[in-house]
mmCIF file of C-alpha atoms in Angstrom:
data_model
loop_
_atom_site.group_PDB
_atom_site.id
_atom_site.type_symbol
_atom_site.label_atom_id
_atom_site.label_comp_id
_atom_site.label_asym_id
_atom_site.label_seq_id
_atom_site.Cartn_x
_atom_site.Cartn_y
_atom_site.Cartn_z
ATOM 1 C CA MET A 1 81.563 91.176 97.780
ATOM 2 C CA SER A 2 81.960 94.398 99.670
ATOM 3 C CA LEU A 3 84.512 95.005 102.402
ATOM 4 C CA ALA A 4 83.532 95.843 105.970
ATOM 5 C CA LEU A 5 85.687 98.986 105.882
ATOM 6 C CA ASP A 6 83.902 102.128 104.666
ATOM 7 C CA PRO A 7 84.766 102.977 101.022
ATOM 8 C CA ALA A 8 86.104 106.411 102.039
ATOM 9 C CA ALA A 9 88.490 104.716 104.475
ATOM 10 C CA GLN A 10 89.490 102.227 101.774
ATOM 11 C CA ASP A 11 90.376 105.174 99.530
ATOM 12 C CA LEU A 12 92.295 106.966 102.282
ATOM 13 C CA LEU A 13 94.341 103.937 103.248
ATOM 14 C CA PHE A 14 94.836 102.255 99.871
ATOM 15 C CA ARG A 15 93.255 103.345 96.587
ATOM 16 C CA GLU A 16 94.037 107.058 96.693
ATOM 17 C CA ALA A 17 97.178 106.815 98.831
ATOM 18 C CA HIS A 18 100.448 107.354 96.978
ATOM 19 C CA THR A 19 104.062 107.779 97.924
ATOM 20 C CA VAL A 20 104.481 111.529 98.365
ATOM 21 C CA ARG A 21 107.313 113.578 96.848
ATOM 22 C CA THR A 22 106.440 117.047 98.200
ATOM 23 C CA PHE A 23 104.914 118.253 101.450
ATOM 24 C CA THR A 24 103.414 121.405 102.910
ATOM 25 C CA ASP A 25 105.306 123.013 105.791
ATOM 26 C CA GLU A 26 102.569 122.068 108.289
ATOM 27 C CA PRO A 27 104.335 120.338 111.193
ATOM 28 C CA VAL A 28 103.684 116.753 112.245
ATOM 29 C CA THR A 29 103.167 116.791 116.002
ATOM 30 C CA GLU A 30 104.315 114.417 118.685
ATOM 31 C CA GLU A 31 100.630 113.831 119.491
ATOM 32 C CA GLN A 32 99.955 112.702 115.917
ATOM 33 C CA MET A 33 102.880 110.301 116.020
ATOM 34 C CA GLN A 34 101.741 108.942 119.395
ATOM 35 C CA ALA A 35 98.230 108.378 118.005
ATOM 36 C CA ILE A 36 99.667 106.570 114.975
ATOM 37 C CA TYR A 37 101.794 104.336 117.180
ATOM 38 C CA ASP A 38 98.879 103.628 119.523
ATOM 39 C CA LEU A 39 96.951 102.324 116.502
ATOM 40 C CA VAL A 40 99.625 100.327 114.695
ATOM 41 C CA LYS A 41 101.250 98.704 117.718
ATOM 42 C CA PHE A 42 98.538 96.019 117.625
ATOM 43 C CA GLY A 43 99.663 94.587 114.286
ATOM 44 C CA PRO A 44 100.821 90.967 114.594
ATOM 45 C CA THR A 45 104.454 89.850 114.525
ATOM 46 C CA ALA A 46 105.967 86.413 115.141
ATOM 47 C CA TYR A 47 105.883 85.681 118.873
ATOM 48 C CA ASN A 48 104.873 89.314 119.395
ATOM 49 C CA GLN A 49 108.518 90.246 118.957
ATOM 50 C CA THR A 50 107.740 93.786 117.642
ATOM 51 C CA PRO A 51 111.324 94.520 116.519
ATOM 52 C CA LEU A 52 110.647 97.808 114.700
ATOM 53 C CA ARG A 53 112.370 100.838 116.212
ATOM 54 C CA VAL A 54 111.702 104.362 114.953
ATOM 55 C CA VAL A 55 113.984 107.379 115.179
ATOM 56 C CA LEU A 56 112.132 110.656 114.542
ATOM 57 C CA VAL A 57 114.468 113.186 112.962
ATOM 58 C CA ARG A 58 113.120 116.513 114.239
ATOM 59 C CA SER A 59 116.054 118.801 114.968
ATOM 60 C CA PRO A 60 117.767 120.801 112.200
ATOM 61 C CA GLU A 61 121.094 119.371 113.352
ATOM 62 C CA ALA A 62 119.884 115.782 112.933
ATOM 63 C CA ARG A 63 118.406 116.629 109.526
ATOM 64 C CA GLU A 64 121.762 118.067 108.446
ATOM 65 C CA ARG A 65 123.408 114.764 109.403
ATOM 66 C CA LEU A 66 120.790 112.675 107.570
ATOM 67 C CA VAL A 67 120.348 114.488 104.247
ATOM 68 C CA PRO A 68 123.922 113.865 102.978
ATOM 69 C CA LEU A 69 123.368 110.126 103.557
ATOM 70 C CA MET A 70 120.373 110.053 101.199
ATOM 71 C CA SER A 71 120.668 109.217 97.492
ATOM 72 C CA ASP A 72 120.766 112.315 95.297
ATOM 73 C CA ALA A 73 117.112 112.002 94.233
ATOM 74 C CA ASN A 74 115.990 111.683 97.879
ATOM 75 C CA LYS A 75 118.022 114.551 99.369
ATOM 76 C CA PRO A 76 115.624 117.420 98.491
ATOM 77 C CA LYS A 77 112.552 115.471 99.658
ATOM 78 C CA THR A 78 114.194 114.592 102.963
ATOM 79 C CA ALA A 79 115.441 118.145 103.492
ATOM 80 C CA ALA A 80 111.932 119.577 102.976
ATOM 81 C CA ALA A 81 109.669 117.021 104.699
ATOM 82 C CA PRO A 82 108.019 118.223 107.931
ATOM 83 C CA LEU A 83 109.101 115.045 109.706
ATOM 84 C CA VAL A 84 111.502 112.257 108.790
ATOM 85 C CA ALA A 85 111.530 108.829 110.447
ATOM 86 C CA ILE A 86 114.246 106.196 110.348
ATOM 87 C CA PHE A 87 112.700 102.730 110.558
ATOM 88 C CA ALA A 88 115.120 100.132 111.903
ATOM 89 C CA ALA A 89 115.118 96.482 112.963
ATOM 90 C CA ASP A 90 116.241 95.783 116.522
ATOM 91 C CA ASN A 91 118.385 92.656 116.267
ATOM 92 C CA GLU A 92 118.324 92.297 120.045
ATOM 93 C CA PHE A 93 114.509 92.286 120.220
ATOM 94 C CA HIS A 94 114.650 88.970 122.072
ATOM 95 C CA GLU A 95 115.604 90.802 125.273
ATOM 96 C CA GLU A 96 112.032 92.164 125.388
ATOM 97 C CA LEU A 97 110.337 88.807 124.774
ATOM 98 C CA PRO A 98 109.815 87.869 128.440
ATOM 99 C CA GLN A 99 107.721 91.043 128.756
ATOM 100 C CA LEU A 100 106.059 90.824 125.325
ATOM 101 C CA LEU A 101 105.341 87.101 125.394
ATOM 102 C CA PRO A 102 104.629 86.235 129.044
ATOM 103 C CA ALA A 103 102.839 83.031 128.024
ATOM 104 C CA LEU A 104 106.132 81.643 126.703
ATOM 105 C CA PRO A 105 109.015 83.288 128.566
ATOM 106 C CA ALA A 106 111.440 80.644 127.276
ATOM 107 C CA ALA A 107 110.989 81.866 123.652
ATOM 108 C CA LYS A 108 113.929 84.218 124.094
ATOM 109 C CA ASP A 109 116.370 81.324 124.405
ATOM 110 C CA MET A 110 114.386 78.590 122.633
ATOM 111 C CA PHE A 111 114.144 80.377 119.276
ATOM 112 C CA TYR A 112 116.336 83.472 119.268
ATOM 113 C CA SER A 113 119.584 82.659 121.044
ATOM 114 C CA GLU A 114 121.611 82.958 117.808
ATOM 115 C CA ARG A 115 122.216 86.367 116.214
ATOM 116 C CA PRO A 116 121.707 85.276 112.550
ATOM 117 C CA VAL A 117 118.285 83.846 113.446
ATOM 118 C CA ARG A 118 117.352 87.097 115.205
ATOM 119 C CA GLU A 119 118.529 89.229 112.280
ATOM 120 C CA ARG A 120 116.381 87.302 109.771
ATOM 121 C CA SER A 121 113.352 87.428 112.029
ATOM 122 C CA ALA A 122 113.866 91.075 112.963
ATOM 123 C CA GLY A 123 114.185 92.072 109.304
ATOM 124 C CA MET A 124 110.994 90.310 108.235
ATOM 125 C CA ASN A 125 108.874 91.378 111.203
ATOM 126 C CA SER A 126 110.157 94.978 111.197
ATOM 127 C CA ALA A 127 109.248 95.287 107.525
ATOM 128 C CA LEU A 128 105.768 94.031 108.398
ATOM 129 C CA GLN A 129 105.500 96.629 111.161
ATOM 130 C CA ALA A 130 106.809 99.338 108.832
ATOM 131 C CA ALA A 131 103.942 98.572 106.447
ATOM 132 C CA TYR A 132 101.440 98.901 109.313
ATOM 133 C CA PHE A 133 103.086 102.177 110.286
ATOM 134 C CA ILE A 134 102.667 103.584 106.768
ATOM 135 C CA VAL A 135 98.974 102.635 106.787
ATOM 136 C CA GLY A 136 98.704 104.275 110.240
ATOM 137 C CA ILE A 137 100.256 107.470 108.867
ATOM 138 C CA ARG A 138 97.592 107.465 106.155
ATOM 139 C CA ALA A 139 94.869 106.818 108.758
ATOM 140 C CA ALA A 140 96.013 109.996 110.524
ATOM 141 C CA GLY A 141 95.318 111.980 107.345
ATOM 142 C CA LEU A 142 99.016 112.335 106.594
ATOM 143 C CA ALA A 143 101.085 111.000 103.724
ATOM 144 C CA ALA A 144 104.263 108.958 103.729
ATOM 145 C CA GLY A 145 107.227 108.832 101.391
ATOM 146 C CA PRO A 146 109.146 105.628 102.210
ATOM 147 C CA MET A 147 112.632 105.387 100.691
ATOM 148 C CA THR A 148 115.396 102.793 100.647
ATOM 149 C CA GLY A 149 117.799 104.931 98.620
ATOM 150 C CA PHE A 150 120.311 105.940 101.288
ATOM 151 C CA ASP A 151 123.685 104.970 102.716
ATOM 152 C CA HIS A 152 122.583 102.183 105.061
ATOM 153 C CA ALA A 153 125.959 101.844 106.786
ATOM 154 C CA GLY A 154 126.157 105.617 107.187
ATOM 155 C CA VAL A 155 122.685 105.881 108.725
ATOM 156 C CA GLN A 156 123.467 103.004 111.078
ATOM 157 C CA LYS A 157 126.702 104.665 112.196
ATOM 158 C CA GLU A 158 125.205 108.150 112.525
ATOM 159 C CA PHE A 159 121.853 107.358 114.159
ATOM 160 C CA LEU A 160 121.808 103.753 115.364
ATOM 161 C CA ASP A 161 124.234 101.143 116.682
ATOM 162 C CA ASP A 162 125.458 97.691 115.695
ATOM 163 C CA ASP A 163 122.309 96.095 117.113
ATOM 164 C CA HIS A 164 119.953 98.053 114.830
ATOM 165 C CA THR A 165 119.680 97.667 111.049
ATOM 166 C CA PRO A 166 118.117 100.543 109.088
ATOM 167 C CA LEU A 167 115.241 99.441 106.842
ATOM 168 C CA MET A 168 113.897 102.616 105.301
ATOM 169 C CA ILE A 169 113.624 106.361 105.718
ATOM 170 C CA VAL A 170 110.055 107.706 105.683
ATOM 171 C CA ASN A 171 109.162 111.335 104.997
ATOM 172 C CA ILE A 172 105.889 112.268 106.717
ATOM 173 C CA GLY A 173 103.496 115.201 106.354
ATOM 174 C CA LYS A 174 100.603 116.757 104.452
ATOM 175 C CA PRO A 175 100.965 116.465 100.660
ATOM 176 C CA GLY A 176 102.256 119.581 98.934
ATOM 177 C CA ASP A 177 102.027 120.823 95.356
ATOM 178 C CA ASP A 178 102.723 118.248 92.649
ATOM 179 C CA ALA A 179 102.998 115.615 95.397
ATOM 180 C CA TRP A 180 102.291 112.528 93.298
ATOM 181 C CA ARG A 181 103.344 110.879 90.103
ATOM 182 C CA PRO A 182 100.584 109.093 88.166
ATOM 183 C CA ARG A 183 99.585 105.779 89.719
ATOM 184 C CA ALA A 184 101.797 102.960 88.426
ATOM 185 C CA PRO A 185 100.188 99.702 87.231
ATOM 186 C CA ARG A 186 99.529 96.786 89.556
ATOM 187 C CA LEU A 187 99.427 93.069 88.857
ATOM 188 C CA ALA A 188 96.026 91.392 88.456
ATOM 189 C CA PHE A 189 94.706 89.024 91.103
ATOM 190 C CA GLU A 190 95.353 85.948 88.946
ATOM 191 C CA GLU A 191 98.971 87.047 88.422
ATOM 192 C CA VAL A 192 99.587 87.082 92.173
ATOM 193 C CA VAL A 193 97.292 84.490 93.723
ATOM 194 C CA THR A 194 97.435 80.774 92.923
ATOM 195 C CA THR A 195 94.923 78.281 94.252
ATOM 196 C CA VAL A 196 96.151 74.719 94.750
#
């Protein structure tokens, strides 16, 4: 069975897309990021909570604050990427629910009145949105280098607040020289999917 999506788009978004280690110095514009967001904002989340928050690290001063918080292997990549994004979960996302879920304005208090419940939901749904965002970056003809190797408490203190939990740092740009490692293996369908 063939997919509805054009094979070239399938390659761009999935088969030929890799995590990138090096980038050219071509800048990533605000317009590109706006176009990516305008595409990926329609991805589903539970009760339309959309808890992902993104901090774009553009200024040299902000980059100088971020790079020391990265693991040693990630410091050079983060220092050289044209654009770096901090993806975080907003643990107070429920404050936006009356606007985001007008059909059920009581959801804010019915389901998310307790902080631990919000944190679990925000973590899961932000990670889902982060995945959409990475596919959106690829759809824009750019590449992404998502990383979880960083000082999470340090990034939270330096760039966020107690209501936001950092999920990952994503380097964004056009692939540079020697940008990819060889493709790693994947599990077969029957190793992942069980029919009952």
